[in-house]
Short mmCIF file of C-alpha atoms and ligand atoms in Angstrom, two decimals:
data_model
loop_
_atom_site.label_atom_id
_atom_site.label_comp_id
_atom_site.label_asym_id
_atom_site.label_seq_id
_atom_site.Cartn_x
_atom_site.Cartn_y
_atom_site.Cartn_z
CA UNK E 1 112.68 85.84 95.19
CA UNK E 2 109.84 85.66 97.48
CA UNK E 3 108.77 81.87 98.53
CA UNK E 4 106.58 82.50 101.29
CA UNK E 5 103.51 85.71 101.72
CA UNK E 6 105.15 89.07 102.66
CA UNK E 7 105.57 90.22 106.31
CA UNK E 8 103.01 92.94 107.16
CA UNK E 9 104.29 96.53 105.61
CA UNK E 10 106.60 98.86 107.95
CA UNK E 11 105.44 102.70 108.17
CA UNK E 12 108.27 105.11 107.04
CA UNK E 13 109.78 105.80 109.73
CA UNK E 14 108.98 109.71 110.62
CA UNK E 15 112.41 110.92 110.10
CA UNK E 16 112.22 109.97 106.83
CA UNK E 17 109.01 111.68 106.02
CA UNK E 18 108.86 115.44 104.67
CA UNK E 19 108.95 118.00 107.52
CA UNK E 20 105.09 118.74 106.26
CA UNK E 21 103.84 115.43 106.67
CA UNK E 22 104.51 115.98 110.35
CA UNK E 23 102.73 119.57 110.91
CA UNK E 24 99.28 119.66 113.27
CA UNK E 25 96.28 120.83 111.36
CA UNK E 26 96.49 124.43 112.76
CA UNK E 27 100.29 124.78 111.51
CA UNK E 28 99.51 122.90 108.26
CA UNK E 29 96.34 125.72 107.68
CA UNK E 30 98.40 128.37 108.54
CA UNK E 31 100.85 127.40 105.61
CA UNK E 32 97.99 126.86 103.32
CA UNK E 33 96.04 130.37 103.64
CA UNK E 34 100.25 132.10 103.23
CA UNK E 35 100.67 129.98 100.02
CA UNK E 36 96.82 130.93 99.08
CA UNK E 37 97.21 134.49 99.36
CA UNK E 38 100.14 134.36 96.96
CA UNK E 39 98.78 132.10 94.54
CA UNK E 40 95.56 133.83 94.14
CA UNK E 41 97.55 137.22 93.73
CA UNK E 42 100.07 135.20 91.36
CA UNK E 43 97.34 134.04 89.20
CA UNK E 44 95.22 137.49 89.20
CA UNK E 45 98.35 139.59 88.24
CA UNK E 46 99.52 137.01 85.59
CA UNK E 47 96.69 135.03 83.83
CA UNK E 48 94.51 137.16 81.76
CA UNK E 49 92.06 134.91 81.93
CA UNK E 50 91.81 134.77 86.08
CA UNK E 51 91.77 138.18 86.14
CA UNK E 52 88.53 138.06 83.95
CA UNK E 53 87.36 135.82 85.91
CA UNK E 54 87.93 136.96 89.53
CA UNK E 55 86.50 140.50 87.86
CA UNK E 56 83.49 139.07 86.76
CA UNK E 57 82.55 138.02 90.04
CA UNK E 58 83.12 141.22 91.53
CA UNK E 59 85.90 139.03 93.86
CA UNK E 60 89.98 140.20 94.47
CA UNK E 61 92.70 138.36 95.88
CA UNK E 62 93.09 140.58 98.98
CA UNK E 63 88.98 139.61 99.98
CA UNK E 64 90.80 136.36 101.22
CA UNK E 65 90.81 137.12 104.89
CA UNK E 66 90.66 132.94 106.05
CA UNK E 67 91.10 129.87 104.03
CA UNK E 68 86.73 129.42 103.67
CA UNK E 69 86.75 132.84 101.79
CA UNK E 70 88.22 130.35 98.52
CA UNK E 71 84.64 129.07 97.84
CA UNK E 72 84.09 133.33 97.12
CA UNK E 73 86.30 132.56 93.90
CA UNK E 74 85.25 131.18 90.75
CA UNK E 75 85.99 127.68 89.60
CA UNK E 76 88.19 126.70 87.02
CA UNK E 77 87.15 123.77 84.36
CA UNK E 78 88.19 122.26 81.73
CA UNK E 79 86.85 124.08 78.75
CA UNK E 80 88.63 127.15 80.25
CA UNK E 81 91.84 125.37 79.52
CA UNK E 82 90.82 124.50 76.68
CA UNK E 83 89.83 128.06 75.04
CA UNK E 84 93.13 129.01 76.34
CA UNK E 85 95.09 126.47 74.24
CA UNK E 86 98.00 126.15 74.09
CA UNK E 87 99.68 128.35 76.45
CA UNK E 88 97.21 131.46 77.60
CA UNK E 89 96.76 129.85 80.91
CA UNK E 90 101.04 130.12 81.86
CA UNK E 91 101.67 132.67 84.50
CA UNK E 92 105.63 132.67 83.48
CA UNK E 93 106.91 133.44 80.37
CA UNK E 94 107.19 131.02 78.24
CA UNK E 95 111.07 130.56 78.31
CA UNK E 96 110.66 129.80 82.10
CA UNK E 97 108.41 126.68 81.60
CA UNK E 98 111.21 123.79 81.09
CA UNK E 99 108.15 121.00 80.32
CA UNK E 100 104.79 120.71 78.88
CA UNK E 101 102.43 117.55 78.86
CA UNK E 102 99.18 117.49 77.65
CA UNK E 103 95.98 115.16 78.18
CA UNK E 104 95.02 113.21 75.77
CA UNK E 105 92.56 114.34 74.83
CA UNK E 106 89.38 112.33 73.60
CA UNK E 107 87.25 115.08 72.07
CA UNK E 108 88.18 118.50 71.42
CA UNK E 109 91.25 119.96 72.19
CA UNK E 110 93.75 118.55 74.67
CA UNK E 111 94.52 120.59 77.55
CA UNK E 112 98.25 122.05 77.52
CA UNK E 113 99.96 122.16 81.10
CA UNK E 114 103.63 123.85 81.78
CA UNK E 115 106.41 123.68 84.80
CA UNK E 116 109.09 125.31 85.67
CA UNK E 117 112.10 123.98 87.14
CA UNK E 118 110.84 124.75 90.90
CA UNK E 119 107.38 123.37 89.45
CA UNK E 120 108.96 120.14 88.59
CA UNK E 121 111.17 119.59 91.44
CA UNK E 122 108.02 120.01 93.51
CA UNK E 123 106.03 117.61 91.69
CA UNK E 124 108.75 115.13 91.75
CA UNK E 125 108.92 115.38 96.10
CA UNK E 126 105.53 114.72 96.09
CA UNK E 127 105.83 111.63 93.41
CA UNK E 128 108.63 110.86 96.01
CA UNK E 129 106.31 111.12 98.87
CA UNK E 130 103.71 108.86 97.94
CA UNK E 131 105.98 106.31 96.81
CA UNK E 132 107.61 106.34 100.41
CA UNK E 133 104.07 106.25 101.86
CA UNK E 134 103.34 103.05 99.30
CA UNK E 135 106.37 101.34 100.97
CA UNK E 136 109.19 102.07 98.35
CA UNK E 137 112.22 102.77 99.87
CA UNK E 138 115.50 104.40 98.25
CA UNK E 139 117.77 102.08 97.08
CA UNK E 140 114.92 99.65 95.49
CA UNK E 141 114.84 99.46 92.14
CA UNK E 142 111.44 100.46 90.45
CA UNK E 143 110.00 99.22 87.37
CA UNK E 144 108.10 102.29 85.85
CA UNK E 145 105.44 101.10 83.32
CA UNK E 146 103.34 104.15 83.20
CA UNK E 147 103.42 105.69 79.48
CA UNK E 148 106.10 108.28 78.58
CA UNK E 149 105.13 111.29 76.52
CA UNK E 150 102.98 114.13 76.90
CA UNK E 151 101.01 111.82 79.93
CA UNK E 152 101.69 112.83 83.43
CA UNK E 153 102.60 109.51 84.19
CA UNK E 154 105.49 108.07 83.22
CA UNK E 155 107.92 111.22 83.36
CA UNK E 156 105.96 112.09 86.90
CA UNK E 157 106.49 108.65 88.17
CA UNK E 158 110.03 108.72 86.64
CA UNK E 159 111.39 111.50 88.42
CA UNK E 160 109.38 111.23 91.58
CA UNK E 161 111.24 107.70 92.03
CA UNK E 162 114.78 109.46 91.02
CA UNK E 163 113.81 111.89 93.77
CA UNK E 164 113.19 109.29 96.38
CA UNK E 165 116.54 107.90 95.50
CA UNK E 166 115.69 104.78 93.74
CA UNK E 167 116.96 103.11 90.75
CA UNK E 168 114.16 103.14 87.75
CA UNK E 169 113.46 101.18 84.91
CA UNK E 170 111.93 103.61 82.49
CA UNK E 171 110.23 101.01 80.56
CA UNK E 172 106.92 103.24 79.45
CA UNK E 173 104.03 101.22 78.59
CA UNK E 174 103.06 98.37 76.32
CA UNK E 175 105.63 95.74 74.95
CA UNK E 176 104.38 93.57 77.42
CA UNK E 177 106.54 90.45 76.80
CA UNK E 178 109.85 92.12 77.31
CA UNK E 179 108.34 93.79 80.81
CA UNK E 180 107.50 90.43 81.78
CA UNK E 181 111.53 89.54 80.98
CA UNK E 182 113.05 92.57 82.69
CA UNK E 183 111.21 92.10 85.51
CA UNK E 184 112.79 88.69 85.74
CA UNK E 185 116.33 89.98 84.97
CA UNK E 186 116.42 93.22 86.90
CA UNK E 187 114.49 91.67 89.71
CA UNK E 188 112.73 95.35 90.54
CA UNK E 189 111.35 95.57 94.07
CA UNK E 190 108.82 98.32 92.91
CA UNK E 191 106.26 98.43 90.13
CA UNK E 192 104.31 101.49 89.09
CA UNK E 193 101.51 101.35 86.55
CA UNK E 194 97.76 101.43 85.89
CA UNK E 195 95.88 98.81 87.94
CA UNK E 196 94.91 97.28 84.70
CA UNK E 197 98.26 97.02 83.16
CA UNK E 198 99.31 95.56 86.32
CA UNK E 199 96.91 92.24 85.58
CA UNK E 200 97.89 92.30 81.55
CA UNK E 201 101.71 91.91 83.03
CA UNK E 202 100.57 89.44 85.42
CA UNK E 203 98.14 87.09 83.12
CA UNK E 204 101.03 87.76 80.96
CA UNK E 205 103.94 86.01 83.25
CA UNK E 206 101.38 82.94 83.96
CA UNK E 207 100.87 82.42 80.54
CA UNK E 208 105.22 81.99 80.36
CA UNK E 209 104.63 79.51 82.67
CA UNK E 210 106.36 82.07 85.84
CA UNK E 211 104.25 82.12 88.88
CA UNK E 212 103.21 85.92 89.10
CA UNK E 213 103.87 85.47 92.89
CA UNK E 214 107.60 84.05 93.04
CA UNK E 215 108.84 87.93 91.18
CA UNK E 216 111.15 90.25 93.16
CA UNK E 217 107.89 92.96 93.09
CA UNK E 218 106.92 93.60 96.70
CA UNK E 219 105.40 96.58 96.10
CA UNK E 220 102.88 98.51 93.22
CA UNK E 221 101.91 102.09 93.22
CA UNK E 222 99.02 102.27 90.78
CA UNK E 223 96.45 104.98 89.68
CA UNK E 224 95.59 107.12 86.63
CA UNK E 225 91.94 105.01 86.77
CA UNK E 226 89.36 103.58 89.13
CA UNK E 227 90.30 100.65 90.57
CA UNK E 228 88.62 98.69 93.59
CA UNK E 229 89.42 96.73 96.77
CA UNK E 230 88.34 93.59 95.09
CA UNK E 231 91.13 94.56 92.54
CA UNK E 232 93.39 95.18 94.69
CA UNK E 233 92.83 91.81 96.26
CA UNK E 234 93.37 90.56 93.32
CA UNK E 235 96.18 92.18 92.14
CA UNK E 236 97.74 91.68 95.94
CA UNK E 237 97.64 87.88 96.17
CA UNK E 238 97.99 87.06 92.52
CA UNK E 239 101.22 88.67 93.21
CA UNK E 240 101.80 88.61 96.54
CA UNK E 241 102.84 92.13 96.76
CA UNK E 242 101.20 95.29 98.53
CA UNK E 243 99.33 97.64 95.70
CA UNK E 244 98.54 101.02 97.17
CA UNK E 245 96.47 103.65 95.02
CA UNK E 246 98.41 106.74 93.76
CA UNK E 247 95.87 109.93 92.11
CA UNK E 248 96.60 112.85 89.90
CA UNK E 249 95.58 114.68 87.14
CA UNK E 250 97.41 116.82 84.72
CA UNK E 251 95.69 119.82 85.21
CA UNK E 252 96.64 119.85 88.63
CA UNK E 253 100.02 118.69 88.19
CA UNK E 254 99.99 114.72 87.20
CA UNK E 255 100.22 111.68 89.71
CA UNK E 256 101.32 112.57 93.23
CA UNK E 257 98.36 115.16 94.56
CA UNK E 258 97.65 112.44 96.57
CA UNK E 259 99.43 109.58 97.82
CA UNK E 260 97.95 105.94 100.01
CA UNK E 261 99.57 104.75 102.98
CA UNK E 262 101.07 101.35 102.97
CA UNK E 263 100.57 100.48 106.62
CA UNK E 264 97.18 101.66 106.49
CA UNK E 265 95.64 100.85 102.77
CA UNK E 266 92.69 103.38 103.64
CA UNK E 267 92.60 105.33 100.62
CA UNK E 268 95.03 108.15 99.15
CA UNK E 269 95.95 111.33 101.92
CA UNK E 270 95.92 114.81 99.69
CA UNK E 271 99.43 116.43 100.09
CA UNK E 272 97.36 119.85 101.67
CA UNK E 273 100.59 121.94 101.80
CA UNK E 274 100.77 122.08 98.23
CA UNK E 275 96.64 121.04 97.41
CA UNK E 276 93.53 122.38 98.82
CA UNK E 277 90.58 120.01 98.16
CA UNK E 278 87.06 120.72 97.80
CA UNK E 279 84.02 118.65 97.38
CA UNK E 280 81.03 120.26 95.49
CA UNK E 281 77.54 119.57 94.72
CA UNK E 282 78.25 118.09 91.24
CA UNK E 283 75.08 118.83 89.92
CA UNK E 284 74.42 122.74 91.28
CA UNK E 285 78.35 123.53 91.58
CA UNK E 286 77.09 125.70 94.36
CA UNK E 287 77.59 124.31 97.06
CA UNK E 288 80.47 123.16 98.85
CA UNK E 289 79.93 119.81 100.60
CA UNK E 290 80.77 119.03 104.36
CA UNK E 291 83.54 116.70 105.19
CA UNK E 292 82.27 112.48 104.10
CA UNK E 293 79.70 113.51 101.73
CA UNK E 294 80.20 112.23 98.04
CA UNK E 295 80.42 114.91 95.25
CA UNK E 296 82.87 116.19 92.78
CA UNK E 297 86.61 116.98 94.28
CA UNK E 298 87.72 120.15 92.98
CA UNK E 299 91.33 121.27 93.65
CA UNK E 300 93.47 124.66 93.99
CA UNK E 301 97.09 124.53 94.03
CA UNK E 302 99.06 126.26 96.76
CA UNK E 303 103.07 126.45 95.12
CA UNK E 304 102.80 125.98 91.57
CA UNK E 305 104.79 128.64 89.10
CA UNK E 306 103.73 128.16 85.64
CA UNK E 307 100.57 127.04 86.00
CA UNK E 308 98.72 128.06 89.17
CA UNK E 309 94.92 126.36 89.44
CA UNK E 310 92.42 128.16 91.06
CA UNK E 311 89.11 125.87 91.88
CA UNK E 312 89.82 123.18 89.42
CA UNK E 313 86.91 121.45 88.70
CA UNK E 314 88.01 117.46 88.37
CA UNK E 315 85.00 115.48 87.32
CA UNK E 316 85.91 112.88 89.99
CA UNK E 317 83.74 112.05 92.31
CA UNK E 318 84.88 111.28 95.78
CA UNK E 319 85.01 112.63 99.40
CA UNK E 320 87.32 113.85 102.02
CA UNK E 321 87.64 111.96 105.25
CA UNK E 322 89.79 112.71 108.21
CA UNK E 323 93.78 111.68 107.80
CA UNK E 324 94.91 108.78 109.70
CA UNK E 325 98.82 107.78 108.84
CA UNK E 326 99.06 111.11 108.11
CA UNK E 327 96.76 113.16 110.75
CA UNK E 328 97.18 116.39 109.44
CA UNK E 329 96.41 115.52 105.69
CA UNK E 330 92.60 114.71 104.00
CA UNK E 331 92.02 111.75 102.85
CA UNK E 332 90.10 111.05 99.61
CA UNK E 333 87.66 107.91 99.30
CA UNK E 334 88.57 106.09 96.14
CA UNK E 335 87.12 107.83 92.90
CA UNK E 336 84.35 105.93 92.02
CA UNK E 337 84.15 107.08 88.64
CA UNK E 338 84.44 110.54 86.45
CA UNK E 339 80.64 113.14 86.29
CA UNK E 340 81.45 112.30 82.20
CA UNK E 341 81.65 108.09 82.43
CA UNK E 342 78.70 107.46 84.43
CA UNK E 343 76.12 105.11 82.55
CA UNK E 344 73.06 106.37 82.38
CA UNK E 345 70.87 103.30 82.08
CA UNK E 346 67.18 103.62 81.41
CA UNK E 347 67.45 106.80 84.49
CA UNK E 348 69.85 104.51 86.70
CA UNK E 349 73.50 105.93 86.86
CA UNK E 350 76.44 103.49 87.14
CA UNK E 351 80.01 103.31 87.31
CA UNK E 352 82.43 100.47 86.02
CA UNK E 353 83.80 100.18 88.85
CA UNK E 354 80.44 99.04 90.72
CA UNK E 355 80.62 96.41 88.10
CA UNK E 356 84.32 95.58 88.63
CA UNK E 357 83.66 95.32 92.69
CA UNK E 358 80.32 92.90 91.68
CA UNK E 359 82.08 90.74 89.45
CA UNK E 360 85.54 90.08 91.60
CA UNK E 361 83.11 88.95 93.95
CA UNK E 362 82.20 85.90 91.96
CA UNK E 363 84.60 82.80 91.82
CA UNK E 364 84.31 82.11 88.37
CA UNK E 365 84.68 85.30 86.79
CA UNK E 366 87.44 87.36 85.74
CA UNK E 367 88.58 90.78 85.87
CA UNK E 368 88.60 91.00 82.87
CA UNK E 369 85.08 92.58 81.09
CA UNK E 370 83.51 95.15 78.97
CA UNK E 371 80.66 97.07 79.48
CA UNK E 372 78.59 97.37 75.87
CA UNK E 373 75.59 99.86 75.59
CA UNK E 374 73.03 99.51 72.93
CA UNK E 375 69.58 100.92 72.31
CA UNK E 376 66.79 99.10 70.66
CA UNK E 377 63.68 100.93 70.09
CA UNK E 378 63.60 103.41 72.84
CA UNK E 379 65.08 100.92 75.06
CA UNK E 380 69.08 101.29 76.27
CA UNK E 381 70.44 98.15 76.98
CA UNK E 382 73.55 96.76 78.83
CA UNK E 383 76.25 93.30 77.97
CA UNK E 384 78.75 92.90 80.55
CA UNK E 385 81.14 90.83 78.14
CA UNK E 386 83.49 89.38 80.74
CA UNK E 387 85.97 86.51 80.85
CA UNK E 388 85.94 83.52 82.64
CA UNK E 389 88.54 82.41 85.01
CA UNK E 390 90.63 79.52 83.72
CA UNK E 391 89.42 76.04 85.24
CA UNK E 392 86.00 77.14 85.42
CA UNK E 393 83.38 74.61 83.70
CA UNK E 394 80.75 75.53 81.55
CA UNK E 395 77.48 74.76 84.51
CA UNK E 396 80.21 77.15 86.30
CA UNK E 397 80.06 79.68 84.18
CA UNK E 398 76.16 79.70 83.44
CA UNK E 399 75.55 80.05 87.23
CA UNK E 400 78.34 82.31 87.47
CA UNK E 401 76.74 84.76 84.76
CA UNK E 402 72.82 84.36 86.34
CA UNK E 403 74.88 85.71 89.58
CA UNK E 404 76.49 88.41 88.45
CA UNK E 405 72.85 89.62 86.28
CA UNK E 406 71.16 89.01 89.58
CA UNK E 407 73.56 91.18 91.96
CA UNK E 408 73.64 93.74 89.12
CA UNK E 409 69.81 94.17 89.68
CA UNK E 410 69.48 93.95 93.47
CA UNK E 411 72.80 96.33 94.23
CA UNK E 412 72.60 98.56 91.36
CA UNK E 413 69.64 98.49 89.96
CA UNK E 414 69.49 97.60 86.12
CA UNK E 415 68.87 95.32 83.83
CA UNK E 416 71.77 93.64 82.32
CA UNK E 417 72.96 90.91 80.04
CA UNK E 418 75.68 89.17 80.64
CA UNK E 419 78.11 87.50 77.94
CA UNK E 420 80.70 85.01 78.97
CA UNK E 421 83.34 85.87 76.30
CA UNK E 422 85.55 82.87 75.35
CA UNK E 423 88.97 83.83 77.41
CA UNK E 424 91.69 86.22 76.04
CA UNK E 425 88.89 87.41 73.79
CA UNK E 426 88.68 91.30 74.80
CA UNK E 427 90.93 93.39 74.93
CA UNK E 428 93.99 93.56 77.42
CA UNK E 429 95.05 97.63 79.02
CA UNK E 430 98.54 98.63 77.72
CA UNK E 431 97.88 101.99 80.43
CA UNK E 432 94.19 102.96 81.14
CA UNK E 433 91.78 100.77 80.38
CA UNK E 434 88.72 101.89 78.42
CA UNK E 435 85.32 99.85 79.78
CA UNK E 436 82.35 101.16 78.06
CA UNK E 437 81.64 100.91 74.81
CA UNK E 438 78.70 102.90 73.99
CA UNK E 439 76.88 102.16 70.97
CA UNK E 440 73.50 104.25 71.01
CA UNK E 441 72.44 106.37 68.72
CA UNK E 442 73.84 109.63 69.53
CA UNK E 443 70.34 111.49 69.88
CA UNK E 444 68.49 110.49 73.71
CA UNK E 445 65.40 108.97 73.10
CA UNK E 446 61.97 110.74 73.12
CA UNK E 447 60.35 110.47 76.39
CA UNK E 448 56.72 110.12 76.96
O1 DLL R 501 96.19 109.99 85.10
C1 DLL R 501 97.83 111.23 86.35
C2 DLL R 501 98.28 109.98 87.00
C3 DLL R 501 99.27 109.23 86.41
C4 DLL R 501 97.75 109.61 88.22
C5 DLL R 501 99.72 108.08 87.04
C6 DLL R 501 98.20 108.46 88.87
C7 DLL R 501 99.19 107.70 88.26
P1 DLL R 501 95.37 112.43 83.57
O2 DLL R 501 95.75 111.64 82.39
O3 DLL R 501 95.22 113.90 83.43
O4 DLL R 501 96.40 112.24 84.73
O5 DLL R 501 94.01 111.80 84.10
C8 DLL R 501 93.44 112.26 85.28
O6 DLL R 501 92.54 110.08 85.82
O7 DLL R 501 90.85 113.04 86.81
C9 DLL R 501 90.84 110.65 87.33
O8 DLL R 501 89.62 110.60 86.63
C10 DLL R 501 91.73 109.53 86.85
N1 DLL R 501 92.59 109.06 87.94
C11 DLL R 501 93.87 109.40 88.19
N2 DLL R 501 94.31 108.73 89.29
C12 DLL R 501 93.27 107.96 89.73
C13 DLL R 501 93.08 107.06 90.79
C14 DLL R 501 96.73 111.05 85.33
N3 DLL R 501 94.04 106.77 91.64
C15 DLL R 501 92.22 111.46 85.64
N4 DLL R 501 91.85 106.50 90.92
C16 DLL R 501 91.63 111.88 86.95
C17 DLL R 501 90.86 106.78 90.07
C18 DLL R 501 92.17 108.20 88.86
N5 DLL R 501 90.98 107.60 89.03
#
């Protein structure tokens, strides 16, 4: 049990790390345009509809000559998936792919993704990779609380820590009581999970009366959402552990594209010898953006059988900075939020996570909160329901709640209410944690 704060995190030590991790840029491009060539030619020969595609735009496979000819090729998005559900976008025949999972899946139809065995062992080195990067070590046991099922994340993160040589606790998510007991029993040194489920587990233990920072966990790899540094602070010395982001999606293969460096906490370094990233002009699509400017990451994969993705556009919004831990490898700033859950509020956009970084920055206030939109008249309108911290008093919370309106204004630029909700009031993530609640009337109002 730990009694006193964690020594500063070691760096894998390089003969541990994946023979790729250790390339120079010029060896690690050289790989990438080989593996590009053959995807794009895998992908045109075997998916109808990215031979359509590629067609359409008057564009082959062989007009690659050097890894900037891949902005010549279309991009890939989600409804394209989606009008090619359930299994029109597989490039092997169906009796190859060994897995499927599926995104949930809000509106519409959910997105279908397959592996095949080479697929999945791939995915799992990479799940492997980042968790070595995040400071897990084989031999540790992990605690896997990511959801089991057709999400990425629980059967990613379960084999990626098998891969790495670790023992795992397969617990899924939810259930949050007995989570809170086998962490005490199995004494895990390694928890993986949302950022949000992490704090439900560890309100959860301080309500049993265990202090959150006296558990075996050392380390947390969490992603599948936005999360911020102020969470991570939190998260980090509520229980004194190191939390290091981990970012996926299924469409490009689940958690593990990208992986954060423990020694260096500086944001997640894109595995590039099986990943090129892009950044675009998320409202033109046109353009591709030069390295450190913010727009929407788009991703083509450079090994993958079953399901090869050309030009995937993610949603996310982010952009690529130079590696550092890993010099070779891109790093990706933090997603501050998805194109599709940006508020617009009376013509300011916002993310949840500009809230999130606001609010952690007040004494009082939890992270715990819920974003409400309403319209009356023609007017949208904004709550920020949000807990309390425990031991506050009520003159703290008033001034606590005038704060956060005012910073809202000044760094973001709307008008807000703010609700101090009575505490344990809203609810708690059991995996990713949904913010916004928006209430308007479906129809935009009429502007003058
Ligand atoms: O969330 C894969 C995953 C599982 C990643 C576990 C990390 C850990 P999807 O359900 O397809 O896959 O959702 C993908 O989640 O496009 C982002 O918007 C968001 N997301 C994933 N990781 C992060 C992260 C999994 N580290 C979508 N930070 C992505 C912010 C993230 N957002």
């Amino acid at each position: 049990m730990n009694s006193t704060p964690s020594p500063k995190p070691e760096p894998a030590d390089p003969s541990q790390l994946d023979a790729a991790e250790l390339l120079g840029r010029d060896e690690l491009e050289a790989l990438q345009l080989t593996r590009l060539r053959h995807t794009l030619a895998w992908a045109y020969e075997r998916v109808p509809m990215y031979r359509r595609k590629f067609d359409e735009s008057g564009i082959h496979p062989s007009d690659l000559r050097e890894l900037a000819d891949l902005a010549k090729f279309p991009y890939t998005t989600k409804e394209d998936l989606r009008r090619e559900y359930p299994f029109g976008m597989f490039a092997v025949p169906r009796s190859e792919v060994v897995r499927i999972h599926a995104s949930s899946g809000t509106t519409g139809r959910p997105t279908v993704v397959g592996y095949t065995g080479n697929d999945i062992a791939m995915w799992a080195s990479l799940v492997a990779r980042s968790m070595r990067a995040s400071g897990v070590r084989p031999g540790m046991i992990v605690h896997n609380a990511y959801g089991y099922g057709l999400f990425t994340g629980g059967l990613g993160a379960h084999y990626g820590a098998e891969a790495l040589g670790t023992t795992v606790v397969p617990m899924s998510g939810g259930q949050t009581e007995k989570q809170v007991q086998l962490i005490q029993d199995f004494e895990p040194d390694a928890i993986m999970c949302t950022p949000t489920y992490l704090l439900t587990i560890m309100d959860a233990m301080a309500r049993r009366g265990i202090d959150p920072r006296t558990t075996s966990l050392k380390f947390a790899v969490c992603g599948a959402e936005p999360w911020t540094e102020e969470m991570r602070r939190e998260l980090e010395t509520g229980m004194d552990l190191d939390a290091c982001d981990i970012y996926g999606l299924s469409e490009v293969m689940g958690p593990g594209v990208a992986g954060e460096c423990v020694e260096t906490k500086d944001g997640n370094h894109i595995w590039e010898d099986h990943f090129i990233p892009e950044i675009v002009d998320p409202l033109d699509h046109a353009t591709v953006l030069p390295g450190g400017q913010q727009g929407e990451l788009v991703f083509t994969s450079l090994t993958k059988e079953a399901l090869p993705i050309i030009r995937y556009r993610t949603g996310d919004l982010s952009s690529l900075l130079p590696g550092t831990a890993r010099p070779s490898m891109r790093r990706m700033t933090r997603i501050s939020g998805r194109s599709d859950d940006m508020i617009i509020l009376r013509g300011v956009n916002l993310f949840p996570s500009q809230i999130e970084e606001i609010a952690l920055r007040i004494p009082a206030l939890s992270p715990h909160f819920q974003l409400e939109l309403t319209r009356t008249g023609h007017l949208d309108e904004m709550t920020i329901h949000i807990e309390p911290r425990e031991n506050t008093t009520p003159e703290d919370r008033v001034a606590a709640a005038s704060t956060l309106k005012q910073q809202v204004k000044s760094y973001i630029g709307s008008t807000c209410t703010v609700d101090i909700a009575a505490p344990g009031s809203l609810a708690r993530s059991n995996g990713k944690l949904r913010r916004v609640y928006d209430n308007r009337p479906a129809e935009p109002p009429v502007r003058n």
